[in-house]
Coordinates of C-alpha atoms in Angstrom, one line a residue:
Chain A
X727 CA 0.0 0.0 0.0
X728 CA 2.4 2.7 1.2
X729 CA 4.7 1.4 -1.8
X730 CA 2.3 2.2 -4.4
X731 CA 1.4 5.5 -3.0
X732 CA 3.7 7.8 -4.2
X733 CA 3.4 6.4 -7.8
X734 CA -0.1 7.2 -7.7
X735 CA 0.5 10.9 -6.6
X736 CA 3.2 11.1 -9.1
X737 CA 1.1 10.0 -12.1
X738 CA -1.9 12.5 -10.8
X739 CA 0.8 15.0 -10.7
X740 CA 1.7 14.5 -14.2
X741 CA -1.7 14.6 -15.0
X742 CA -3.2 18.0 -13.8
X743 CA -0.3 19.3 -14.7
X744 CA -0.5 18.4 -18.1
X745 CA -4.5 19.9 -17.8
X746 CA -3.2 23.0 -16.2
X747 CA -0.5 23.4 -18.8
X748 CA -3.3 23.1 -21.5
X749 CA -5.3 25.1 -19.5
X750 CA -2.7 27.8 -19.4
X751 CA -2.0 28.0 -22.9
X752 CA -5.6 28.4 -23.7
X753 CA -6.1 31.3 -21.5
X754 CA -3.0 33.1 -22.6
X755 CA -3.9 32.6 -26.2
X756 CA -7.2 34.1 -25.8
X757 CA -5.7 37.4 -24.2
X758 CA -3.4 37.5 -27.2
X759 CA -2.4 40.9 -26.3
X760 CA -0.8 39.5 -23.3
X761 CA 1.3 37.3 -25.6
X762 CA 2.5 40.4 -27.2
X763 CA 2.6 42.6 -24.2
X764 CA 4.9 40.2 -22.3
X765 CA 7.0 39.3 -25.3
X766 CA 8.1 43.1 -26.0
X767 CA 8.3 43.6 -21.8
X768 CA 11.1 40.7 -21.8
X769 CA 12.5 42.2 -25.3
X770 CA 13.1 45.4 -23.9
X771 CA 14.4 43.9 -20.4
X772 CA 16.9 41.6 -22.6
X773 CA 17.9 44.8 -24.8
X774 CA 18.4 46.9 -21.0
X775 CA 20.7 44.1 -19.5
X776 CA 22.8 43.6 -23.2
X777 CA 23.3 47.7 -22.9
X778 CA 24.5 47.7 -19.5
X779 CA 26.8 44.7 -19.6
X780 CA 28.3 45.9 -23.1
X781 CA 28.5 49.8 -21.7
X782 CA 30.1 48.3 -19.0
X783 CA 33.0 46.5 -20.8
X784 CA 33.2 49.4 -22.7
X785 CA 33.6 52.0 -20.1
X786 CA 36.2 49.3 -18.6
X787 CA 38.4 49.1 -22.0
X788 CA 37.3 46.0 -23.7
X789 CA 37.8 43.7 -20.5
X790 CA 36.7 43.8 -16.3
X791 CA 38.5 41.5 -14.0
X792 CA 39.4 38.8 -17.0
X793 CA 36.0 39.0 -18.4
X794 CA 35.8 39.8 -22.3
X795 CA 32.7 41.7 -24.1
X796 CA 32.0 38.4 -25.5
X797 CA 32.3 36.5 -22.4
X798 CA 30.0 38.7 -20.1
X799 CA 27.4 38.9 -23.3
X800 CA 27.0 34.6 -22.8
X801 CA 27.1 35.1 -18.8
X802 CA 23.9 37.7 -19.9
X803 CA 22.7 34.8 -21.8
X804 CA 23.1 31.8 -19.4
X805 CA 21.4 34.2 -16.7
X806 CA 18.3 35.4 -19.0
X807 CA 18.1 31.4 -19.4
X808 CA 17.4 30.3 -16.4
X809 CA 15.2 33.8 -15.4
X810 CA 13.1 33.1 -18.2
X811 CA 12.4 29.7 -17.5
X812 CA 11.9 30.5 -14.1
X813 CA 9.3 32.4 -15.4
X814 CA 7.3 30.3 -17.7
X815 CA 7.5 27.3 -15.0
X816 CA 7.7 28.7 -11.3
X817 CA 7.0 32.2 -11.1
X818 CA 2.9 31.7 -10.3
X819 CA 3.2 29.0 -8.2
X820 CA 5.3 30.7 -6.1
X821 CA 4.3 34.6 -6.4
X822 CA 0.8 33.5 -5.8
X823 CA 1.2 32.8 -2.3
X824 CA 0.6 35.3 -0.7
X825 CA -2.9 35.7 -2.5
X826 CA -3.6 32.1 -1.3
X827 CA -2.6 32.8 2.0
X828 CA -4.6 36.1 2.0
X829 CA -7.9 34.8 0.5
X830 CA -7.9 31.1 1.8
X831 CA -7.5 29.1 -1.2
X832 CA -4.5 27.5 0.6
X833 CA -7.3 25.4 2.3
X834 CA -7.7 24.1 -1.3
X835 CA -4.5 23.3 -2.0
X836 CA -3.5 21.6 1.3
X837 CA -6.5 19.0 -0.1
X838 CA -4.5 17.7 -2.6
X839 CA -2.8 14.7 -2.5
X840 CA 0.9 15.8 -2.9
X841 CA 3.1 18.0 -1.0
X842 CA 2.0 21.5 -1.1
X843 CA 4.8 22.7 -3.1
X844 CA 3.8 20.8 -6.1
X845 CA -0.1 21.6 -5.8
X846 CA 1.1 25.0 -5.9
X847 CA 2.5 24.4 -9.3
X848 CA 0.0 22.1 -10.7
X849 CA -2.8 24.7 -9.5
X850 CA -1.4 27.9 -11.1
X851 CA -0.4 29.3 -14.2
X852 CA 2.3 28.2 -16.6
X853 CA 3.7 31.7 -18.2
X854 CA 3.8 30.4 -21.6
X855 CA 4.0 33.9 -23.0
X856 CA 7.7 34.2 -21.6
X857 CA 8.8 30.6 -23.9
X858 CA 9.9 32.6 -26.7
X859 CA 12.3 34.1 -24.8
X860 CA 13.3 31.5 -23.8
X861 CA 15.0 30.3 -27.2
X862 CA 15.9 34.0 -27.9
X863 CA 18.2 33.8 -24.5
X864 CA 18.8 30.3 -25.5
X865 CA 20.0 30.8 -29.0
X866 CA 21.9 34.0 -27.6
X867 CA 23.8 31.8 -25.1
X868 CA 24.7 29.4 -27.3
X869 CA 26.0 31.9 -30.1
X870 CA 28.3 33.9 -27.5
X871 CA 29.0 30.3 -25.2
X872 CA 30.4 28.4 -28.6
X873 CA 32.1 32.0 -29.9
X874 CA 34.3 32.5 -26.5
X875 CA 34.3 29.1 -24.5
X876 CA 37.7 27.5 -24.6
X877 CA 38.3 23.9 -26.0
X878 CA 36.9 21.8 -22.9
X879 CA 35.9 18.1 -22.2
X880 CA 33.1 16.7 -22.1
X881 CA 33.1 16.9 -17.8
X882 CA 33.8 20.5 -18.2
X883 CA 30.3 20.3 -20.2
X884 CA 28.4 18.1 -17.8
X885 CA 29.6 20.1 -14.7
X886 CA 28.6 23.3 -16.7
X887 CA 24.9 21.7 -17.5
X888 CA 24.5 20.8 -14.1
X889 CA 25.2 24.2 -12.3
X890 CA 22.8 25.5 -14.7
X891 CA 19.9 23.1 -13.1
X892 CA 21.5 23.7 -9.7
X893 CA 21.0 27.6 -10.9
X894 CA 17.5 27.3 -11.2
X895 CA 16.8 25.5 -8.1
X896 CA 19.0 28.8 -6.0
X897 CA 16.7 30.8 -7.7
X898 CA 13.5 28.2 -6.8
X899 CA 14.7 28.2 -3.2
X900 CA 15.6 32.0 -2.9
X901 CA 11.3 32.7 -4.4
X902 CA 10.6 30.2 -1.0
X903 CA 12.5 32.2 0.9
X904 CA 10.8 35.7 -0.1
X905 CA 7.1 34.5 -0.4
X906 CA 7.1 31.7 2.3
X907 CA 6.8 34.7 5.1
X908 CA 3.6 35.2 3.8
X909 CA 2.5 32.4 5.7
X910 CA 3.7 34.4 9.8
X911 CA 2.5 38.0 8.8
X912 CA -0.3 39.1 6.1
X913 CA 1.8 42.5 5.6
X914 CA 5.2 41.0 4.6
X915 CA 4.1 41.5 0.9
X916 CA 6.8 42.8 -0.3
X917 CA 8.9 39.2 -1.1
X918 CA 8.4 39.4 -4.9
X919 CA 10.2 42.7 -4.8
X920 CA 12.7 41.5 -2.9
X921 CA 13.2 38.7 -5.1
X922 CA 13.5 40.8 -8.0
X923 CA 15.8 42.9 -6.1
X924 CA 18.3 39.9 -5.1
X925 CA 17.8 37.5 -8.2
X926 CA 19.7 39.8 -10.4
X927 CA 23.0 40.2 -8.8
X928 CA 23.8 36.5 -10.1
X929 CA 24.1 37.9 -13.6
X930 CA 27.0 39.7 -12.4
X931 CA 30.8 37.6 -12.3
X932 CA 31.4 37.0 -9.3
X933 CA 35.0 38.5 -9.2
X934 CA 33.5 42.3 -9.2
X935 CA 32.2 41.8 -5.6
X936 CA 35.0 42.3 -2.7
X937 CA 36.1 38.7 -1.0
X938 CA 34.0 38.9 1.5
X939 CA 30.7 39.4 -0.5
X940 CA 31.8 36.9 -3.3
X941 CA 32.2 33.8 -0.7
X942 CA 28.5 34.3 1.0
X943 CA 27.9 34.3 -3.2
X944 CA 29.1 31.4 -3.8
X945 CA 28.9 29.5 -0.3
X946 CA 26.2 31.0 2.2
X947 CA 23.3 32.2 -0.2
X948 CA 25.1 31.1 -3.8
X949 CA 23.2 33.4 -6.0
X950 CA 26.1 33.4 -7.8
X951 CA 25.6 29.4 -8.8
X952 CA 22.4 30.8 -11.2
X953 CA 25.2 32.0 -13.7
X954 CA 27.8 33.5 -13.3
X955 CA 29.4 30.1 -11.7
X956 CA 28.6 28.0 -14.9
X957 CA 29.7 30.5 -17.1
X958 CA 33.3 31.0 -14.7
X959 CA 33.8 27.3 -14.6
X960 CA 33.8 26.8 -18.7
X961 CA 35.3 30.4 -19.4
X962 CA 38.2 29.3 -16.5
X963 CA 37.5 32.1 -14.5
X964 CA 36.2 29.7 -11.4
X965 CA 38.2 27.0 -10.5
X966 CA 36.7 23.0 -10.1
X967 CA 37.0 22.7 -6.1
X968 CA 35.4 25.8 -6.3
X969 CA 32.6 25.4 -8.7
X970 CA 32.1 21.9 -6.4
X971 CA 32.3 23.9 -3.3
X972 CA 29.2 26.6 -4.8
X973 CA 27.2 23.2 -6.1
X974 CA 27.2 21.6 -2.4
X975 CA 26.0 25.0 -1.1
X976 CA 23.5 25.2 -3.8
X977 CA 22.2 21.7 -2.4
X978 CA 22.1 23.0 1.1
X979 CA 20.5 26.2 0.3
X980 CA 17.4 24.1 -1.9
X981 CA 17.0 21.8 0.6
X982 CA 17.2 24.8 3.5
X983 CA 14.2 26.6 1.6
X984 CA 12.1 23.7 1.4
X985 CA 12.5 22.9 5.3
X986 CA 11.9 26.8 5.8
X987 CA 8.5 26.9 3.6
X988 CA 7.4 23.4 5.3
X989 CA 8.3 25.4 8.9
X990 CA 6.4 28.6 7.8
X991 CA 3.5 26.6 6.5
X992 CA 2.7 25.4 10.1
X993 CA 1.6 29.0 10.7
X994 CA -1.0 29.1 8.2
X995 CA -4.2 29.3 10.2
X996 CA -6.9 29.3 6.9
X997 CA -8.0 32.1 5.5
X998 CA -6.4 34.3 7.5
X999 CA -2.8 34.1 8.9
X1000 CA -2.7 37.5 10.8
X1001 CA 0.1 39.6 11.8
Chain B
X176 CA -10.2 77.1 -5.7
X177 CA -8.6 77.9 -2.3
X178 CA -10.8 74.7 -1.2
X179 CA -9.5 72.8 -3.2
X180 CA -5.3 73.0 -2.3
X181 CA -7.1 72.4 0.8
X182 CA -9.1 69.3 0.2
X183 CA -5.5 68.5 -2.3
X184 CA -3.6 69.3 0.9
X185 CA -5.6 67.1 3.7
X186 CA -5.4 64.4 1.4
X187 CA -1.6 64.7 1.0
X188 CA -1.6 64.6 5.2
X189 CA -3.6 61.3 5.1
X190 CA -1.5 58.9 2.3
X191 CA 2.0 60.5 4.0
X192 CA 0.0 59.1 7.3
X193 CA -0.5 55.7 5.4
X194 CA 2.5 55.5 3.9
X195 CA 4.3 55.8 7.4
X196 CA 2.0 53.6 9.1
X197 CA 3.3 50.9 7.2
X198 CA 6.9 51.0 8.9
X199 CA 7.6 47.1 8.5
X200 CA 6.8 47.7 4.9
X201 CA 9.1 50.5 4.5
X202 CA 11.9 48.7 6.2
X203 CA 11.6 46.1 3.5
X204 CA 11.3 48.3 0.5
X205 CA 14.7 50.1 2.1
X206 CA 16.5 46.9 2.6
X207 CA 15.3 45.3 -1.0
X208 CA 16.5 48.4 -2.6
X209 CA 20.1 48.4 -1.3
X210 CA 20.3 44.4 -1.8
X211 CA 19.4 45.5 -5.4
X212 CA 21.6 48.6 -6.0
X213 CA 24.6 46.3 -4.6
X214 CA 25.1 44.0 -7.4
X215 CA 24.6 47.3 -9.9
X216 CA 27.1 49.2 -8.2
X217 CA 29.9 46.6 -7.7
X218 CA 29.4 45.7 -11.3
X219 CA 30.1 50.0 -12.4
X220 CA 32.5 50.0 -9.8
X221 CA 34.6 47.1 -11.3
X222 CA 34.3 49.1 -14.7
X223 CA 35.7 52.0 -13.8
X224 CA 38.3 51.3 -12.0
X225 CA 39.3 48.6 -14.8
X226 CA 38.7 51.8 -17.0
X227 CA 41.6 54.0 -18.4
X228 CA 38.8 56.6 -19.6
X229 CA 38.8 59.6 -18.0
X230 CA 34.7 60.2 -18.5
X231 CA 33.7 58.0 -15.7
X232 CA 35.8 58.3 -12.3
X233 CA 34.8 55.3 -10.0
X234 CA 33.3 57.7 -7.1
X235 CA 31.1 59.4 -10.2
X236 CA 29.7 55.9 -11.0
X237 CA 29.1 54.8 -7.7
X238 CA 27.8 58.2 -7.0
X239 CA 25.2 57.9 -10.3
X240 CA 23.8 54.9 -9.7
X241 CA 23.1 55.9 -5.5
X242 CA 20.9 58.4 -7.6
X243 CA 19.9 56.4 -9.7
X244 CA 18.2 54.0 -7.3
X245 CA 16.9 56.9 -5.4
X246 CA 14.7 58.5 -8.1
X247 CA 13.5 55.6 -8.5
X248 CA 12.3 55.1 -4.8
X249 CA 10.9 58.1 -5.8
X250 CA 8.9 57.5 -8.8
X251 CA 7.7 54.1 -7.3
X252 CA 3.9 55.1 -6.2
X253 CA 2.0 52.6 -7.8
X254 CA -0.2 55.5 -8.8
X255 CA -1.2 54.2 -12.3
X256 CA -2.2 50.8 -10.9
X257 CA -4.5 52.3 -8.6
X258 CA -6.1 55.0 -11.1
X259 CA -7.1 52.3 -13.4
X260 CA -8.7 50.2 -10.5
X261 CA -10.8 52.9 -9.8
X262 CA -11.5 53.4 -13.5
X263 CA -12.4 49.8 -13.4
X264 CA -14.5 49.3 -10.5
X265 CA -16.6 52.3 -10.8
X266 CA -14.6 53.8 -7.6
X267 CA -14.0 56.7 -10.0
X268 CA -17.9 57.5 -10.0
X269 CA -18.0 58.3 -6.3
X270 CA -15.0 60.5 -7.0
X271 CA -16.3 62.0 -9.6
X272 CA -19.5 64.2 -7.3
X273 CA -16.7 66.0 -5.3
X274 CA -16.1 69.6 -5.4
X275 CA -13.0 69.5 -6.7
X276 CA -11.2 67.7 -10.1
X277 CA -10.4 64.4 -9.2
X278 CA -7.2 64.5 -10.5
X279 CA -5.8 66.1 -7.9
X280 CA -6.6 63.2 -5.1
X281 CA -4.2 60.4 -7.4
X282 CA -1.7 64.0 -7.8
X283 CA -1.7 64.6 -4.3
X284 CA -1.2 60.5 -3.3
X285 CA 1.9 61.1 -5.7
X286 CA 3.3 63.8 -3.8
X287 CA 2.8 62.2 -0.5
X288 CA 3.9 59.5 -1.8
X289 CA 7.4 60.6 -3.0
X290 CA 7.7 62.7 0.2
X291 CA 7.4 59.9 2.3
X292 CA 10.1 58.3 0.6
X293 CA 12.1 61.4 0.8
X294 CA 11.6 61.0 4.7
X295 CA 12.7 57.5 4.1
X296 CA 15.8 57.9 2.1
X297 CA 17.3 61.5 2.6
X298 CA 18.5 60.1 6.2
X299 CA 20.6 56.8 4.5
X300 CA 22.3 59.2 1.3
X301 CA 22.9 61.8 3.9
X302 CA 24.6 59.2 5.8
X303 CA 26.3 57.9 3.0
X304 CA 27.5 61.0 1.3
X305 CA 29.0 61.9 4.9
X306 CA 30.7 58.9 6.2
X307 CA 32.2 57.7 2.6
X308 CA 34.9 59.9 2.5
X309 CA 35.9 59.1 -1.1
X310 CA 31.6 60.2 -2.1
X311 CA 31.5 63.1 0.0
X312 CA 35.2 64.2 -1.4
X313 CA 33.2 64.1 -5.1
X314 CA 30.0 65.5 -4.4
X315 CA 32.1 68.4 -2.7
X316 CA 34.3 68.9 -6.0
X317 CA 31.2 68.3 -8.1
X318 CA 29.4 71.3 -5.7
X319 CA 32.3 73.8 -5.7
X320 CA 33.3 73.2 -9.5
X321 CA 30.5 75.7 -10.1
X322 CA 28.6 77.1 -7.1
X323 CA 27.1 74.6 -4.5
X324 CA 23.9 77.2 -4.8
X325 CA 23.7 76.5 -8.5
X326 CA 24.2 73.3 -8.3
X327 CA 22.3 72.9 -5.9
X328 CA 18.9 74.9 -7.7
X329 CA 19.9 72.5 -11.3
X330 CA 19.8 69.5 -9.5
X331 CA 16.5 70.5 -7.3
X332 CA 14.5 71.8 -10.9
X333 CA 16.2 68.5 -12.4
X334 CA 14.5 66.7 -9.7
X335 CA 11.3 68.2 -9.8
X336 CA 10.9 67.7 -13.6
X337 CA 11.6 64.6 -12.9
X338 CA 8.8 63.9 -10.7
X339 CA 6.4 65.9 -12.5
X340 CA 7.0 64.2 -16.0
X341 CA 6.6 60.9 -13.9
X342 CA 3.2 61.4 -12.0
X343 CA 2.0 62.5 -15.7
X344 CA 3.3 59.2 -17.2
X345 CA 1.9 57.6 -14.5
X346 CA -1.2 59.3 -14.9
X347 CA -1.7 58.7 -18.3
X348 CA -1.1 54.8 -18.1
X349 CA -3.6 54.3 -15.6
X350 CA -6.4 56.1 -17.8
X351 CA -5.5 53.9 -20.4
X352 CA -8.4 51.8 -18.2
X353 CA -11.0 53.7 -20.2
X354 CA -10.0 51.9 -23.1
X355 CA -8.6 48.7 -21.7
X356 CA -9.5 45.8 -19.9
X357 CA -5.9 45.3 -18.0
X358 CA -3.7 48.5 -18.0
X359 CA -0.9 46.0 -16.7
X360 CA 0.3 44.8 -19.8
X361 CA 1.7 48.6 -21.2
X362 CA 2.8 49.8 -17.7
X363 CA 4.9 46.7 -18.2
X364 CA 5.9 47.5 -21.4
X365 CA 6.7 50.7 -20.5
X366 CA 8.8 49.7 -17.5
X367 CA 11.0 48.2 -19.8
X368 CA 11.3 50.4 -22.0
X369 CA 12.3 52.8 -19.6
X370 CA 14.7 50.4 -18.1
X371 CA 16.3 50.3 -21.6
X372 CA 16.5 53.9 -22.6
X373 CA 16.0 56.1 -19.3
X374 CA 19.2 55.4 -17.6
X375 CA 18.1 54.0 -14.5
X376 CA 20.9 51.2 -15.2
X377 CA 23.5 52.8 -16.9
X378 CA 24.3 56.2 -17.5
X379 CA 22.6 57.7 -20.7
X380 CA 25.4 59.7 -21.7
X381 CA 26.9 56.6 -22.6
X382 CA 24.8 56.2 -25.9
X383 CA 26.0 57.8 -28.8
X384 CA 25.1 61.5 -28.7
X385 CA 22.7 61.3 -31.6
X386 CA 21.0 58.5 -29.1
X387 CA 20.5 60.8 -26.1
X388 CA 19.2 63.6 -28.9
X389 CA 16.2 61.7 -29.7
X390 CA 15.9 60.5 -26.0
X391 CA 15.8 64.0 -24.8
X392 CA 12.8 64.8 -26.6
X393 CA 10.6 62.1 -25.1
X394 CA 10.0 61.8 -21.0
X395 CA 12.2 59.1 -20.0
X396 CA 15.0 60.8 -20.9
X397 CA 13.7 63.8 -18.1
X398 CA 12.5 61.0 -15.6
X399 CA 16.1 59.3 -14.9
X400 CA 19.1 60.9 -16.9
X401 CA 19.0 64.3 -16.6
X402 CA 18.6 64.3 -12.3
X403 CA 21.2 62.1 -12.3
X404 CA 23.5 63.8 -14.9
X405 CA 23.1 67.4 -13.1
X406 CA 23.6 65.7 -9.9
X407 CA 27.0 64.0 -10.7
X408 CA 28.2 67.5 -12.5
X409 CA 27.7 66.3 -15.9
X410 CA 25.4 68.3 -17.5
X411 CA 25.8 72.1 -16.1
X412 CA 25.7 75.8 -17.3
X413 CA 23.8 76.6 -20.6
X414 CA 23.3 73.1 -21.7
X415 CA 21.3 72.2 -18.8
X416 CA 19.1 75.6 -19.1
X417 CA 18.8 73.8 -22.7
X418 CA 17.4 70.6 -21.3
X419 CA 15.4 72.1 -18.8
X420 CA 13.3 74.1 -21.2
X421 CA 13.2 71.2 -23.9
X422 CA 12.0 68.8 -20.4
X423 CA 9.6 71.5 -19.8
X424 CA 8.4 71.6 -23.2
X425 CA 7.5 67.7 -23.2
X426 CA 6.5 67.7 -19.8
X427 CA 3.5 70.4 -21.2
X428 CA 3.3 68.4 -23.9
X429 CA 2.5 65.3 -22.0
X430 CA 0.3 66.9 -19.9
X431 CA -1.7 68.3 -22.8
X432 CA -1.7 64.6 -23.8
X433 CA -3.0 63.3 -20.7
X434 CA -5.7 65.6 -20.0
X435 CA -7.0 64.8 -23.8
X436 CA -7.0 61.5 -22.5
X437 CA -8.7 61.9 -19.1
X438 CA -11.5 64.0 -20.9
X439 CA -12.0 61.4 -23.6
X440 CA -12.0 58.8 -20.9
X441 CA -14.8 60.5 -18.9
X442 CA -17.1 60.8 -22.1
X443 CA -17.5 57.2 -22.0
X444 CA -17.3 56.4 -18.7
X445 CA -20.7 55.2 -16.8
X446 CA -21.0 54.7 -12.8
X447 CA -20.5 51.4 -12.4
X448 CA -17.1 51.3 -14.3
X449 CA -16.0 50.5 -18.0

């Protein structure tokens, strides 16, 4: 019995997510203007962060701390990447908390049978009008990635593939870590800005920040593991024991926010979670 | 009219109350910001000191993007989110029977707003600009290259162009309710446009001149580069009076634009909402 169990919830998992991702594309195709609306928002953002990196390198003289013009364009890249999918996948889920705490459809999603986490996901919206930015930052990535990365083997390429998924869970974890406090005080609302606010200082290489900064980076809260560790390890800016070192502290910090949201959660008193 | 700066007035008292009230809020929005500007200003920082080009010191980067980040506290009021819910919901209707134009109740929740932030950030760059020798050595050089006075009255005009082509941005995106069902998608647009072009995140003198030509004659340009320009000494003397005549020219301009709209709007708006 207890064997079979999580199979079951796996396959139902699968399956409302596969309605809601139906579900979600037919409600962002009807508000087509949306499509557009969002695709031009994330155009301009892409064209904002190309400007400043390039102006940057500029101002610096063609290099800053090792980095080349070419180099910091596929860190950009890497880091619009994994934002974007972020998007399209995790951004409701997660954003939407607060609402559910707020309004008590938490009570609904506490119902289901899987963790909370993944209701959340397979209850909310799937952002499909961010997945065409997704290819242009993916295409983008791989033009400046193959134009500048050295000559590397194929571990160099594993361990590069699997910061990037480690990336996306940091940035997972860190959207716990700003929303979940929804759960002790109604008027901590302001998480998604702080997200927002934090999230992008991993498209930056580490090596601008002073020592101090750059080791809670890549070891106490490793934003720096979305991109700019990837990107360091295959441009041989970050070394292996390092890159290693960032990945274990990646692992801690996922697992961290997913004991913190199942802690905060145990304050959510239905409808209304005062403070 | 007299009763009206009143009524505009009392109303300013209440949202600066509100907006106060909320301290644990503002705490947050202060401590977001600076985890924000950090990664920005490390990045700059690591530019110009790597930089042999005498434009940019490091202190007159660091220095732009603190104001930088501080108009944009500024300019943050949420103001066209909340015209176009009233717009929506027929909130507007109960506005409308009061003696005074409505337009100056979102106007004055602007001003309160930005004032409150003022409260909230004057303390932190005063602190910063004082205990940071290498800052407070620049903005002193920057003051004295001219006349602090001078400088001082640019940057304050700079900054109050600023604000007032923002609220009528603002403004004007929310009314675009009339015509809309959600306003959300072109405020988002037109954050990112203004991310791209306004020089929140990097400095707009940095495009090619024939770039910040054309920018200079539309509002974003007024909104984020020229404050920050005038307040790091980079735009002074006659060009400046040239800017700030050209911002007030757009500035009317936008307004004109924006009252067209509102005026439209109201011509097809019934009590219970669009």
């Amino acid at each position: 019995m207890n064997t079979q169990q999580p199979r079951v919830r796996q396959r139902s998992f699968f399956r409302i997510y596969s309605r809601t991702l139906a579900n979600s594309a037919g409600v962002m195709l009807a508000y087509r203007a949306n499509l557009i609306f969002f695709f031009l928002f994330e155009s301009f953002f892409l064209v904002s962060s190309f400007l400043g990196a390039g102006l940057g390198v500029s101002l610096a003289g063609g290099t800053i701390n090792g980095w080349s013009r070419d180099q910091i364009f596929a860190l950009t890249a890497i880091n619009g990447v994994s934002h974007q999918f972020f998007v399209c996948f995790f951004i409701a889920p997660l954003f939407n908390l607060p609402e559910f705490v707020w309004n008590g459809r938490m009570d609904y999603v506490l119902q289901k049978p899987m963790h909370p986490l993944l209701a959340l996901i397979v209850t909310s919206e799937v952002m499909i009008s961010n997945l065409p930015n997704v290819f242009i930052n993916l295409g983008l990535a791989v033009y400046f990635t193959l134009k500048v990365a050295p000559a590397s083997g194929a571990q160099i390429w594993l361990a590069f593939g699997f910061l990037i998924l480690l990336g996306l869970a940091v940035r997972f974890a860190l959207a716990i870590f700003c929303m979940a406090p929804a759960f002790f005080a109604e008027r901590l609302i302001e998480g998604e800005d702080g997200f927002w606010s934090i999230v992008g200082t991993g498209r930056f290489p580490t090596s601008v920040f002073p020592r101090t900064i750059q080791r809670i980076f890549l070891y106490v809260i490793p934003l720096s593991v979305m991109a700019a560790v990837p990107a360091g390890l295959l441009f041989h800016h970050v070394e292996w024991q390092q890159a290693a070192l960032a990945g274990v502290s990646a692992c801690g910090f996922a697992v961290t926010s997913l004991v913190f949201f199942n802690f905060a959660l145990r304050s959510y008193k239905s409808v209304n979670s005062g403070g | 009219m007299p009763g009206v700066f009143k009524a505009a007035w009392l109303m300013m008292a209440q949202q600066l109350s509100v907006q106060l009230g909320y301290r644990m809020a503002f705490a947050q929005v202060a401590l977001f910001e600076a985890l924000g500007l950090m990664g920005t200003l490390f990045w700059w920082r690591a530019a110009a000191a790597s930089s042999s080009n005498a434009n940019y010191s490091t202190a007159s980067i660091v220095v732009y993007f603190i104001v930088a980040s501080s108009h944009q506290i500024l300019q943050e009021s949420g103001l066209s989110r909340s015209l176009s819910m009233d717009i929506r919901t027929g909130k507007l209707a109960a506005s409308l029977i009061r003696p005074f134009p409505f337009l100056v109740q979102p106007i004055a929740n602007g001003i309160a707003f930005s004032l409150s932030r003022i409260l909230m950030i004057g303390p932190v760059l005063v602190a910063i600009f004082v205990l940071v020798p290498a800052l407070r050595d620049f903005i002193y050089d920057v003051a004295t290259r001219q006349s602090p006075v001078i400088w001082l009255a640019g940057y304050f005009a700079a900054l109050v162009l600023a604000l007032s082509c923002n609220l009528v941005v603002r403004l004007g995106l929310g009314l675009l309710a009339f015509d809309m069902t959600q306003t959300w998608g072109p405020e988002l647009l037109f954050i990112a446009i203004f991310f791209a072009f306004s020089g929140a995140v990097y400095p707009v003198d940095m495009l090619p001149p024939v770039a910040v030509e054309i920018l200079s004659w539309t509002p974003l340009f007024y909104m984020q580069g020229l404050p920050n320009l005038v307040a790091i000494g980079r735009i002074a003397g006659d060009p400046l009076g040239t800017y700030l005549l050209r911002g007030c020219l757009v500035f009317a301009l936008s307004t004109v634009l924006m009252i067209a709209m509102w005026r439209r709007g109201l011509r097809k708006f019934e009590a219970i909402g669009i």
